[in-house]
Tab-separated table of C-alpha atoms and ligand atoms in Angstrom:
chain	number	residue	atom	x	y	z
A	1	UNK	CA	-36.145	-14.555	41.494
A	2	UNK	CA	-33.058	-12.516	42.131
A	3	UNK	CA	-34.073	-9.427	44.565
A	4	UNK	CA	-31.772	-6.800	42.361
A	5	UNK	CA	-30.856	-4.439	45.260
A	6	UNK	CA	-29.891	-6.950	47.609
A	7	UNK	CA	-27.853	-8.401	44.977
A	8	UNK	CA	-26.316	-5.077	43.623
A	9	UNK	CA	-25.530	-4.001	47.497
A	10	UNK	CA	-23.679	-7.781	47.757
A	11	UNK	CA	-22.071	-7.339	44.122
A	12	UNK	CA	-21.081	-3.612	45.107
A	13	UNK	CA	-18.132	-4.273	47.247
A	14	UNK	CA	-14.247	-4.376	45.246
A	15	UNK	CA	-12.924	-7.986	45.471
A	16	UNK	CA	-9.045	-7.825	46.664
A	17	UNK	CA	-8.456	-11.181	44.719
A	18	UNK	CA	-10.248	-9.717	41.754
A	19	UNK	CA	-7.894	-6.769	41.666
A	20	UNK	CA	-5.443	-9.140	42.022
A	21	UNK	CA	-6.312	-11.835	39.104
A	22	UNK	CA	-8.059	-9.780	36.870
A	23	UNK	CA	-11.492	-9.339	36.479
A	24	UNK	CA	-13.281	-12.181	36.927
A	25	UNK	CA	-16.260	-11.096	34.700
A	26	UNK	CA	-13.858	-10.235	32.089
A	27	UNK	CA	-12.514	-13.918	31.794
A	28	UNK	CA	-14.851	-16.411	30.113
A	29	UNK	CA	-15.469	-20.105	30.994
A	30	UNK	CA	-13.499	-21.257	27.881
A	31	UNK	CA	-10.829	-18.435	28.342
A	32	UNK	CA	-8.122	-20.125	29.060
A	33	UNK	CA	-5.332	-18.008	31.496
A	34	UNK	CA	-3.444	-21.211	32.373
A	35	UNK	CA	-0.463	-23.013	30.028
A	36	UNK	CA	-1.457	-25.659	28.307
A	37	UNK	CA	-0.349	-29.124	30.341
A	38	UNK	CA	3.104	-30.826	28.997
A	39	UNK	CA	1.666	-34.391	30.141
A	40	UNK	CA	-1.785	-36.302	29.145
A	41	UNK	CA	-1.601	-37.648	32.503
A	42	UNK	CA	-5.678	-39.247	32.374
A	43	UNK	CA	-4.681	-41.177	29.524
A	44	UNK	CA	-1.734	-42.405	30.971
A	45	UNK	CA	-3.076	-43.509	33.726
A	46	UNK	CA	-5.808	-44.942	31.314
A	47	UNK	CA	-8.150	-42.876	33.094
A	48	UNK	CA	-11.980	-42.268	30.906
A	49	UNK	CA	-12.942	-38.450	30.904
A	50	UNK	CA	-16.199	-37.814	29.557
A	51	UNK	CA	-18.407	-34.980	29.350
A	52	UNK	CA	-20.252	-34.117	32.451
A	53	UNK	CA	-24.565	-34.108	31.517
A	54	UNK	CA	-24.817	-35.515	34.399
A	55	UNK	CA	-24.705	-31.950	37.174
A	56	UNK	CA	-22.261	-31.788	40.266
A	57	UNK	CA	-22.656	-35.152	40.764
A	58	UNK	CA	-19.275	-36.198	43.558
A	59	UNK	CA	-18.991	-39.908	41.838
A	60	UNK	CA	-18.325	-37.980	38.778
A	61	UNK	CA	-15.514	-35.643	40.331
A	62	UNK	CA	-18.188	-32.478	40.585
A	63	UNK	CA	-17.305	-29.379	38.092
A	64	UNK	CA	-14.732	-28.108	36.839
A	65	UNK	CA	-12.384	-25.146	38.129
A	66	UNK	CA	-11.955	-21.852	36.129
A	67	UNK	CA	-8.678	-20.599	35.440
A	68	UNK	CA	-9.342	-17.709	38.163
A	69	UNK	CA	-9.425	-20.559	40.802
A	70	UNK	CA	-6.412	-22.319	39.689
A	71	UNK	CA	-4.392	-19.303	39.421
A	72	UNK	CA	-4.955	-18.190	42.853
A	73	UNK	CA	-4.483	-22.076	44.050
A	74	UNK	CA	-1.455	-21.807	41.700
A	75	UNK	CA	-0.271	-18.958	43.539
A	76	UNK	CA	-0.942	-19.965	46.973
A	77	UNK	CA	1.534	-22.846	46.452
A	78	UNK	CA	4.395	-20.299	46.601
A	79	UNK	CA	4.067	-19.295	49.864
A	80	UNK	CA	3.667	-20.267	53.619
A	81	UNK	CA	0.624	-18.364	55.421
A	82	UNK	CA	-0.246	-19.802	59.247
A	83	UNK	CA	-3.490	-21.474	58.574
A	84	UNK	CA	-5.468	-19.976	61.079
A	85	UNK	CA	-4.597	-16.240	59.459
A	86	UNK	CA	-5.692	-17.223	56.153
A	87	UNK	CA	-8.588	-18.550	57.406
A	88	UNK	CA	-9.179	-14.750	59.268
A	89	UNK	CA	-8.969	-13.026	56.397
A	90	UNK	CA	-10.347	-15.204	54.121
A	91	UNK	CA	-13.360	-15.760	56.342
A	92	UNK	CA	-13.632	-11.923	56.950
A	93	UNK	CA	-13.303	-10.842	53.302
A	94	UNK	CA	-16.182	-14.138	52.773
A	95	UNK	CA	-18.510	-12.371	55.313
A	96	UNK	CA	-18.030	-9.042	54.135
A	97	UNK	CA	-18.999	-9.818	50.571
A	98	UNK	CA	-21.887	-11.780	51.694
A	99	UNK	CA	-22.842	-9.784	54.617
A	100	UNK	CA	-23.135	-12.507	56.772
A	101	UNK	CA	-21.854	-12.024	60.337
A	102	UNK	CA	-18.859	-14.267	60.043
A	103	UNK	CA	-17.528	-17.053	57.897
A	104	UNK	CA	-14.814	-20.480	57.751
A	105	UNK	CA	-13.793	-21.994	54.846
A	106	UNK	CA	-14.235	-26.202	55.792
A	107	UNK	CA	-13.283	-28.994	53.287
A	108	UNK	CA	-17.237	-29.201	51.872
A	109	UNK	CA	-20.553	-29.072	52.917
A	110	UNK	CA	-20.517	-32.082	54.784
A	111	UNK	CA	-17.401	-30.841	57.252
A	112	UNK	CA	-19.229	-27.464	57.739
A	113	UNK	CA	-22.233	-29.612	59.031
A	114	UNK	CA	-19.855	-31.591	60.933
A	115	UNK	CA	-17.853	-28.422	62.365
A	116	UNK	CA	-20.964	-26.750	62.964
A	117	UNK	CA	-22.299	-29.254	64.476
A	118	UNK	CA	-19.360	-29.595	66.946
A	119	UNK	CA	-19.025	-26.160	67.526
A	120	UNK	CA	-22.582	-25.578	68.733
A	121	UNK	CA	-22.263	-28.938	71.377
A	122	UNK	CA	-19.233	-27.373	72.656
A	123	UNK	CA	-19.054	-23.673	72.682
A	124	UNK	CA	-15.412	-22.865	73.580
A	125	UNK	CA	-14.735	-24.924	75.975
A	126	UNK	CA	-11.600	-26.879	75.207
A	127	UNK	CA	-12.374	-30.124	77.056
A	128	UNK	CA	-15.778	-31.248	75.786
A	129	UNK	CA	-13.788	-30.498	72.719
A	130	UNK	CA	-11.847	-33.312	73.180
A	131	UNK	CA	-14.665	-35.228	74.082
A	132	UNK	CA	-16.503	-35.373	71.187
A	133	UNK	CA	-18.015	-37.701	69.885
A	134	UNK	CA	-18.978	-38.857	73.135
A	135	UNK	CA	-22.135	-36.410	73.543
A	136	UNK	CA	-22.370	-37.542	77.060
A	137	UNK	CA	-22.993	-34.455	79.525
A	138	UNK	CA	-23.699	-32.342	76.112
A	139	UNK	CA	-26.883	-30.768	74.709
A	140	UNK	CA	-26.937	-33.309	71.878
A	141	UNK	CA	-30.567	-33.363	70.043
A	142	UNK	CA	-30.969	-31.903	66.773
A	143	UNK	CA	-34.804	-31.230	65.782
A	144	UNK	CA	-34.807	-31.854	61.848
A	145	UNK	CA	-38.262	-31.364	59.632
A	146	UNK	CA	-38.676	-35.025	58.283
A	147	UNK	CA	-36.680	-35.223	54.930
A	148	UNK	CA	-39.092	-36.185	52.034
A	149	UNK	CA	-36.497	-39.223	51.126
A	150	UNK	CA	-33.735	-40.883	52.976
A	151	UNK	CA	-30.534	-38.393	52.518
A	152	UNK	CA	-27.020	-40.256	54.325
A	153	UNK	CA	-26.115	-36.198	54.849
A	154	UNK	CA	-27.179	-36.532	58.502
A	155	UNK	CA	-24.515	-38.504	59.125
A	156	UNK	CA	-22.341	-34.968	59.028
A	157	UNK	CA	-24.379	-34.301	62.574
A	158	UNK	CA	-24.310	-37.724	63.904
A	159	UNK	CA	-20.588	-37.878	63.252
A	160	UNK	CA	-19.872	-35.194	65.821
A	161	UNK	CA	-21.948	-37.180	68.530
A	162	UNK	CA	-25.469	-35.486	67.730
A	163	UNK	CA	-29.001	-37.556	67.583
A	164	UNK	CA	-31.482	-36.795	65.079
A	165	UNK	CA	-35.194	-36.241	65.990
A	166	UNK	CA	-37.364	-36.000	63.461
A	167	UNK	CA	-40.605	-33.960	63.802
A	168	UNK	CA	-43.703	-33.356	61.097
A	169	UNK	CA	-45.217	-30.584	62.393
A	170	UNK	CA	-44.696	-26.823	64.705
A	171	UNK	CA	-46.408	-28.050	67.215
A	172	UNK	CA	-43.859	-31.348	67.350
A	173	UNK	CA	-40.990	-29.530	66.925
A	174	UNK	CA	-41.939	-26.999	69.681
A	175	UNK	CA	-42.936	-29.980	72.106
A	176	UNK	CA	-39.753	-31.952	71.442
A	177	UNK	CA	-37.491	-28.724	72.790
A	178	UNK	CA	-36.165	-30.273	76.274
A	179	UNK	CA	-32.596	-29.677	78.098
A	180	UNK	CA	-30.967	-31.887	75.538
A	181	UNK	CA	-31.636	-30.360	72.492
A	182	UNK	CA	-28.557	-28.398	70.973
A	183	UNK	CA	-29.527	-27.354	67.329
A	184	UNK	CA	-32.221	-27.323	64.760
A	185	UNK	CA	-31.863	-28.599	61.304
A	186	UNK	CA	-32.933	-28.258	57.994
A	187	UNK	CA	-31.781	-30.309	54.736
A	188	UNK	CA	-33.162	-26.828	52.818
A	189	UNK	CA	-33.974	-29.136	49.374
A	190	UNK	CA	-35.308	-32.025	51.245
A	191	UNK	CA	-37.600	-30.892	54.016
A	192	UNK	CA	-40.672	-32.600	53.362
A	193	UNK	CA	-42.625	-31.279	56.078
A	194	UNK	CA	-44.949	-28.309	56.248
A	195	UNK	CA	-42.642	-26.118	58.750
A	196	UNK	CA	-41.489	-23.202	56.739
A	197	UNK	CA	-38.070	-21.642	57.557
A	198	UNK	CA	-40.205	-18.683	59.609
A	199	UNK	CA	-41.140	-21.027	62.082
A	200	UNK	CA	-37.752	-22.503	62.274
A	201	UNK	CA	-36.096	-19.674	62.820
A	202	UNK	CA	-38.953	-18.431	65.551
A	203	UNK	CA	-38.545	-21.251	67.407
A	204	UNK	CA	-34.911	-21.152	67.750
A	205	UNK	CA	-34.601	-17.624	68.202
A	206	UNK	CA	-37.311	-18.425	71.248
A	207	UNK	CA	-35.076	-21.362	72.820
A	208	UNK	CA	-32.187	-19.674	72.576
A	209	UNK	CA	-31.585	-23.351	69.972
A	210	UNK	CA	-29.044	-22.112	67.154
A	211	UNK	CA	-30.780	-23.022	63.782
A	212	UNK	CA	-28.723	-24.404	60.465
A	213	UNK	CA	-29.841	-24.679	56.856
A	214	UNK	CA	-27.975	-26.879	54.686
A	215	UNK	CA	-27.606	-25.423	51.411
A	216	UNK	CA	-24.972	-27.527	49.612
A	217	UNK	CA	-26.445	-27.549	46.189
A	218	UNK	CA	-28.618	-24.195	46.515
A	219	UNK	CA	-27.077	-22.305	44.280
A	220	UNK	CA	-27.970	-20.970	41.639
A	221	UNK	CA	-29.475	-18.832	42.322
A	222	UNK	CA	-26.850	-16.665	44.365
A	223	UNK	CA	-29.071	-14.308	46.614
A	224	UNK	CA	-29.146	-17.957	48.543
A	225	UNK	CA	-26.073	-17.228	49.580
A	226	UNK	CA	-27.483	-14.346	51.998
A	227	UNK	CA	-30.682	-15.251	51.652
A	228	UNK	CA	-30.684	-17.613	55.319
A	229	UNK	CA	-28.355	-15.941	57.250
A	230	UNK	CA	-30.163	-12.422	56.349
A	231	UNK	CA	-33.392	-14.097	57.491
A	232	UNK	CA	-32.216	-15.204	60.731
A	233	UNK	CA	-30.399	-18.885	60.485
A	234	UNK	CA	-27.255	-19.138	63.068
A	235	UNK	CA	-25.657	-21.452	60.732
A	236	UNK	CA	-25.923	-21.904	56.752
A	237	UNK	CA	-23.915	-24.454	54.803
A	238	UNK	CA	-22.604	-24.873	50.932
A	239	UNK	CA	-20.524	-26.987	49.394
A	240	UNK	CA	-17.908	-25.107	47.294
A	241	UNK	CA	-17.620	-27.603	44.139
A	242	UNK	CA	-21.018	-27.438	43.603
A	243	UNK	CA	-22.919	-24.393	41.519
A	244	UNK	CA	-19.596	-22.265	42.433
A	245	UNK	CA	-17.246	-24.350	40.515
A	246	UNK	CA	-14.455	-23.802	43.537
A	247	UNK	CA	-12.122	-26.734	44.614
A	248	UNK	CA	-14.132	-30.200	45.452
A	249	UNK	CA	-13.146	-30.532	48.380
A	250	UNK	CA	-14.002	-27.145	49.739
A	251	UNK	CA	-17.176	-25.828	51.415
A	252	UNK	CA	-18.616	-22.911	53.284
A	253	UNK	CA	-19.646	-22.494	56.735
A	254	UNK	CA	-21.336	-18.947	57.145
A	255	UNK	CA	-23.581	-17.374	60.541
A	256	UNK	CA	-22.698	-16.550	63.687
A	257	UNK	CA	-19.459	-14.989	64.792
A	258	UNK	CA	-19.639	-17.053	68.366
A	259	UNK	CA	-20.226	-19.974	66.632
A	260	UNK	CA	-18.208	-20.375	63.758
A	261	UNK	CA	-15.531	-19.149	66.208
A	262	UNK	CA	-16.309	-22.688	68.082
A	263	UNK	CA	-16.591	-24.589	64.904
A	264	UNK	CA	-13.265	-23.541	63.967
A	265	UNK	CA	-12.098	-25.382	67.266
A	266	UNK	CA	-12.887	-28.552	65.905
A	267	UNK	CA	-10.699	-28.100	62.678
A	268	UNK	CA	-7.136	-27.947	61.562
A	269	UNK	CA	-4.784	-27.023	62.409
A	270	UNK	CA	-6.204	-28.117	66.018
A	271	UNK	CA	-5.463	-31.691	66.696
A	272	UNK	CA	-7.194	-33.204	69.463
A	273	UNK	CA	-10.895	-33.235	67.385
A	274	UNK	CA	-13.170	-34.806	65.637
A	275	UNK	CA	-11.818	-32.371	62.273
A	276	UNK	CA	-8.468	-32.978	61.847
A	277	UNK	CA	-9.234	-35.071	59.036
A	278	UNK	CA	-11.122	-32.491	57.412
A	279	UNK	CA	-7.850	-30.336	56.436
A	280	UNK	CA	-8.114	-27.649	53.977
A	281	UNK	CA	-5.272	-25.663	53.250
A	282	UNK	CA	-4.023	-22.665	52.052
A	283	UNK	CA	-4.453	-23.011	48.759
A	284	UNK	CA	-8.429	-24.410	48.806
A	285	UNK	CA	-9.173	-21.609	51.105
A	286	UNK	CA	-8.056	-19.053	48.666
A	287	UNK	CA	-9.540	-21.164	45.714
A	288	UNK	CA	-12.331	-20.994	47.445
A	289	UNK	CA	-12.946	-17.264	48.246
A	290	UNK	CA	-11.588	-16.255	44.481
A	291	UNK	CA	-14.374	-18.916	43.330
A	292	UNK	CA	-17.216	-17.071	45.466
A	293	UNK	CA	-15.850	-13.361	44.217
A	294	UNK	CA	-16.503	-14.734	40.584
A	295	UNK	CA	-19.581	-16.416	41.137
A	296	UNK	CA	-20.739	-13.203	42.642
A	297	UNK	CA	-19.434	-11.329	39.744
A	298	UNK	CA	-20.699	-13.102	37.636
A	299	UNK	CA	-23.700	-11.963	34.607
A	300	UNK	CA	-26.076	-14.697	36.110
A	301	UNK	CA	-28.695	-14.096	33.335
A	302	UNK	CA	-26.425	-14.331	30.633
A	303	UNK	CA	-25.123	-17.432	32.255
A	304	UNK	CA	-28.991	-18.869	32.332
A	305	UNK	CA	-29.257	-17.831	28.948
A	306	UNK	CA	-26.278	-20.127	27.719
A	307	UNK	CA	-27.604	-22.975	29.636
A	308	UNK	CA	-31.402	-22.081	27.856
A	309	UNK	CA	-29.410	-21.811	24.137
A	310	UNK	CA	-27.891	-25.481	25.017
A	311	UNK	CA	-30.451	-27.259	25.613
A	312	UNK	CA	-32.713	-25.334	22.665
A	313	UNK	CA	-29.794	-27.198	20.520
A	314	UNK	CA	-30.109	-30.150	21.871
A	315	UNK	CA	-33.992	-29.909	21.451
A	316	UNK	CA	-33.536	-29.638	18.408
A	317	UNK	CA	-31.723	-32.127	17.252
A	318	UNK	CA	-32.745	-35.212	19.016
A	319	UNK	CA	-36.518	-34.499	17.806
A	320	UNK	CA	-35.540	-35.211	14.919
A	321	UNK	CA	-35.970	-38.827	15.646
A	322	UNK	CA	-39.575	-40.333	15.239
A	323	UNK	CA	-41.284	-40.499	18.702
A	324	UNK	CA	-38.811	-38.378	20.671
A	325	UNK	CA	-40.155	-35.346	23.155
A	326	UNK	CA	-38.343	-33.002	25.572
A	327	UNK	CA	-39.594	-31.771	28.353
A	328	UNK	CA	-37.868	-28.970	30.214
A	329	UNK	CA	-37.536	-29.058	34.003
A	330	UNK	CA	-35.838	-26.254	36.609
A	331	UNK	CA	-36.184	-27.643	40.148
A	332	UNK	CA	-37.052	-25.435	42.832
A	333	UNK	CA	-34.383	-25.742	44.989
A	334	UNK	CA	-31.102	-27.547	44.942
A	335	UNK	CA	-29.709	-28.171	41.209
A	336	UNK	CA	-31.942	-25.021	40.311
A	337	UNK	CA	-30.782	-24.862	36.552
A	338	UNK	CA	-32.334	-26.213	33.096
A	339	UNK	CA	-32.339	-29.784	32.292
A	340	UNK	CA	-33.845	-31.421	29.779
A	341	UNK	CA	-35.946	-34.696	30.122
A	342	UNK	CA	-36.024	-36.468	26.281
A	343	UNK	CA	-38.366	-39.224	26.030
A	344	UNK	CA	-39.432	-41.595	23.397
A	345	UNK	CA	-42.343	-44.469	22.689
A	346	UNK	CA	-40.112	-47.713	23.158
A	347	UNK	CA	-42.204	-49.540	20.502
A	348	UNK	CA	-40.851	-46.795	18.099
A	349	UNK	CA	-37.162	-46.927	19.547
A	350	UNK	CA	-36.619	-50.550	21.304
A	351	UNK	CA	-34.251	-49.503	23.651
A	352	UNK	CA	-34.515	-48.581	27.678
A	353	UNK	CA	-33.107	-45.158	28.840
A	354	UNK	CA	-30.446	-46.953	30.893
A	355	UNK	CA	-29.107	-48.773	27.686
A	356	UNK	CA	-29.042	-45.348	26.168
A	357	UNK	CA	-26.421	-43.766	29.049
A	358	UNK	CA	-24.811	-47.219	29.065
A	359	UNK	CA	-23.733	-46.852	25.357
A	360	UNK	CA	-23.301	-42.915	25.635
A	361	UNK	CA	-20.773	-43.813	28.624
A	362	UNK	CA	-18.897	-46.790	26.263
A	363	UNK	CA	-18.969	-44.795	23.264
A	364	UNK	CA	-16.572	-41.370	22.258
A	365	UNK	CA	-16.510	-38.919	22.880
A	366	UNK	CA	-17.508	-40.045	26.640
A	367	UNK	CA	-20.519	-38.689	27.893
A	368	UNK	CA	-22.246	-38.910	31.346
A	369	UNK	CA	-25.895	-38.738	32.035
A	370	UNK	CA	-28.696	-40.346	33.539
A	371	UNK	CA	-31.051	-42.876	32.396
A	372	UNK	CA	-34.393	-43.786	33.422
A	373	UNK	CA	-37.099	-45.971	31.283
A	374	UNK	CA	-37.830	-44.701	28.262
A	375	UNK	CA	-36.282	-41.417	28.969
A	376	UNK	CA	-33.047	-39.736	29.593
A	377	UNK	CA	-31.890	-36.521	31.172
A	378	UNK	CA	-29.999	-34.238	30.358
A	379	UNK	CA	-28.178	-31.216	32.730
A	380	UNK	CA	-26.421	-28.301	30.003
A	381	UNK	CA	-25.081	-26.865	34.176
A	382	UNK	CA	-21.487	-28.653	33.804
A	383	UNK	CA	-21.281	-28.683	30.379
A	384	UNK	CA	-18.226	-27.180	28.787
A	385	UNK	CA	-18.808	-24.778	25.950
A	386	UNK	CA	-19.694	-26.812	23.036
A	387	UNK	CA	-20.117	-30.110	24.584
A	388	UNK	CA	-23.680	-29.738	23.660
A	389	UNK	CA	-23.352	-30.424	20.306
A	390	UNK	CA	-21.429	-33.920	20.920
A	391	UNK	CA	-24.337	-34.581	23.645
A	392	UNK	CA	-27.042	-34.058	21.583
A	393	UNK	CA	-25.891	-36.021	18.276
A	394	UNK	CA	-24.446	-38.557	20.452
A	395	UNK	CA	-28.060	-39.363	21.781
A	396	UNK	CA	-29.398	-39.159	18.247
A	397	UNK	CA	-27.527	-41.384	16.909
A	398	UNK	CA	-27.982	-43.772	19.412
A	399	UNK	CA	-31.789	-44.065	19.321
A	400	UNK	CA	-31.474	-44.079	15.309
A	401	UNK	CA	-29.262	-47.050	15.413
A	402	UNK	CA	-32.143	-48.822	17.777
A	403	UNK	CA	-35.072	-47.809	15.324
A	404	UNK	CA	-32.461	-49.504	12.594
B	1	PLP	C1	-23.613	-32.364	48.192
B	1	PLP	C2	-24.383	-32.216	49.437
B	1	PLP	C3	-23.759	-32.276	50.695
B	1	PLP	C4	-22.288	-32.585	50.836
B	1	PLP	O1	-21.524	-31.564	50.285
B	1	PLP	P1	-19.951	-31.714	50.016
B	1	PLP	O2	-19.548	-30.343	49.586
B	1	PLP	O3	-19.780	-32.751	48.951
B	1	PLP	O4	-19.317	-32.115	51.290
B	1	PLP	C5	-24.524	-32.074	51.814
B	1	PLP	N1	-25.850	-31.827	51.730
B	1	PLP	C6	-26.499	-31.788	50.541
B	1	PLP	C7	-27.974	-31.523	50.511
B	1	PLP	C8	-25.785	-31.970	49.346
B	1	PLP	O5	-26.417	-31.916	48.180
């Protein structure tokens, strides 16, 4: 899965914000660096946490931060940087580590789509710029393999002025190239067609069309992170809250020195664009780059191993129950971590899979997962230390008390 040289050549370079927090290996999920907080401010807001078996869903806030993350957000609070030289260094340092040709920290996936976007229909020219959204006089078509489902994330392209063309096959993507079309793109979990990422990056490469992959929710596992760019994309996207744990509202936009140079037109502190709602500042940007280092860093088999030990527990305790079975699923791509599917025969346990997370969400602790018929799954990925113990006798009790 992970190609080990690649990945020891990416690990092998010194992270400055390492050397500055402490090694980020060193420091465990449950470690806790930070002091403890004075105020229950959820509860006073009567706010419901709940434990997260749910993934990085964004309705359910996403993942959680480490310590490492906070303290460099923590210390980028006490002191004023110009935005556009963090974003330098911090963009350097990203590409560096990645070995990507250049790099922007945006405010998510979505905004380095949008920025992306914007920065390929307008190059460095400062007026069409301005312009956008109005495509008008702009190379504007983006040639996307047919998603396999309807995914809203589109709307990161059309929001910058761009139409969508969807094509099935090479031989419609290559006929659909005219004067108009500015970019190719691929939702990298959703492409539903049969054109691989060879032929997208061929055909780019032999329009002189700029090629993105969105990769929001691609890792694990983290040679994705050089995987496109090393195989030729001009653009690749992630979302930062996602599989790296970094700040919500923080994202990666990695390719292409030229153009993330004219993406970064589009976004703060520039004014006059279609970005200056999608601010990040100083302290996300760091956040962000001290969440990458660690995710790097990180023992990513160990890590799998935790997640395999969780749900082993939880096996074993909800089969406990008459009727139940677990099934364990690792999709390809996107969400690429151990879940567990638990089913059971409804004339056994009379109760639906949706009554099962509705009583798991009212009950305490809290806990968030989803629900289908006679079945409910479960993701170990955002689960705190622990948590798995409250998750899986939580769901055990519930199905006894329908067999009762
Ligand atoms: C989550 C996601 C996005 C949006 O990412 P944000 O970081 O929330 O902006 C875009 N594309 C895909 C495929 C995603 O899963």
């Amino acid at each position: 899965m992970i190609n080990r040289r690649t990945l020891l050549k990416r690990l092998a370079a010194t992270p400055i914000v390492g050397a500055l927090f402490g090694s980020a290996a060193a420091t465990s999920a449950a470690g806790s660096l930070l002091k403890a907080p004075t105020r229950d401010y959820f509860s006073e807001l009567g706010l419901r946490t709940f434990i997260n078996a749910s993934g990085t869903l964004t309705a359910l806030s996403g993942s959680l931060m480490p310590d490492e993350v906070m303290e460099a957000m923590d210390y980028a609070r006490h002191h004023y940087v110009r935005l556009d030289d963090i974003q330098d260094k911090v963009g350097a340092r990203i590409a560096e580590r990645l070995g990507c040709e250049a790099a922007t920290v945006t405010s998510g996936c979505f905004s380095a789509m949008t920025l992306g976007m914007a920065g390929v229909m307008c190059g460095m020219d400062e007026e069409k710029v301005a312009q956008l959204p109005d495509p008008t006089g702009l190379k504007h078509e983006v040639l996307m393999p047919k998603p396999e489902h309807y995914v809203g994330y589109v709307h990161a392209l059309t929001n910058a002025g761009a139409k969508i063309i969807e094509v099935e096959t090479v031989e419609e993507m290559e006929a659909s190239v005219n004067d108009l079309t500015a970019m190719i793109f691929v939702l990298n979990a959703y492409n539903g067609t049969d054109i691989s990422h060879e032929d997208v990056v061929r055909i780019g490469k032999a329009h002189d069309i700029p090629t993105m992959n969105d990769c929001a929710a691609d890792v694990p596992p983290v040679d994705v992170l050089w995987k496109y760019t090393d195989m030729g994309y001009d653009l690749v996207t992630f979302s930062g809250g996602k599989g790296m744990r970094g700040p919500q509202s923080a994202g990666l936009l990695l390719g292409r020195a030229d153009l993330i140079a004219a993406a970064r037109l589009h976004a703060p502190p520039r004014g006059e664009t279609i970005g200056r709602g999608m601010k990040v500042n100083k302290e996300e940007v760091l956040g962000m780059l001290v969440a990458l280092e660690r995710y790097l860093d990180m023992d990513h088999e160990a890590q799998w191993q935790r997640w395999e030990d969780q749900i082993a527990y939880i096996e074993s305790v909800v089969k406990e129950v008459d009727s139940v079975t677990t099934e364990i699923h690792v999709p390809e791509i996107a969400n690429h971590v151990p879940n567990v599917r638990i089913s059971w025969d409804q004339e056994v346990i009379p109760i639906t899979g949706n009554e099962v997370e509705e009583k798991l969400q009212a009950g305490h602790p809290s806990i968030e997962l989803g629900g289908g018929e006679n079945n409910v799954g479960v993701s170990v990925w955002m689960m705190r230390p622990g948590d798995e113990r409250a998750v899986a006798w939580r769901i055990r009790e519930v199905l006894e008390e329908a067999i009762a």
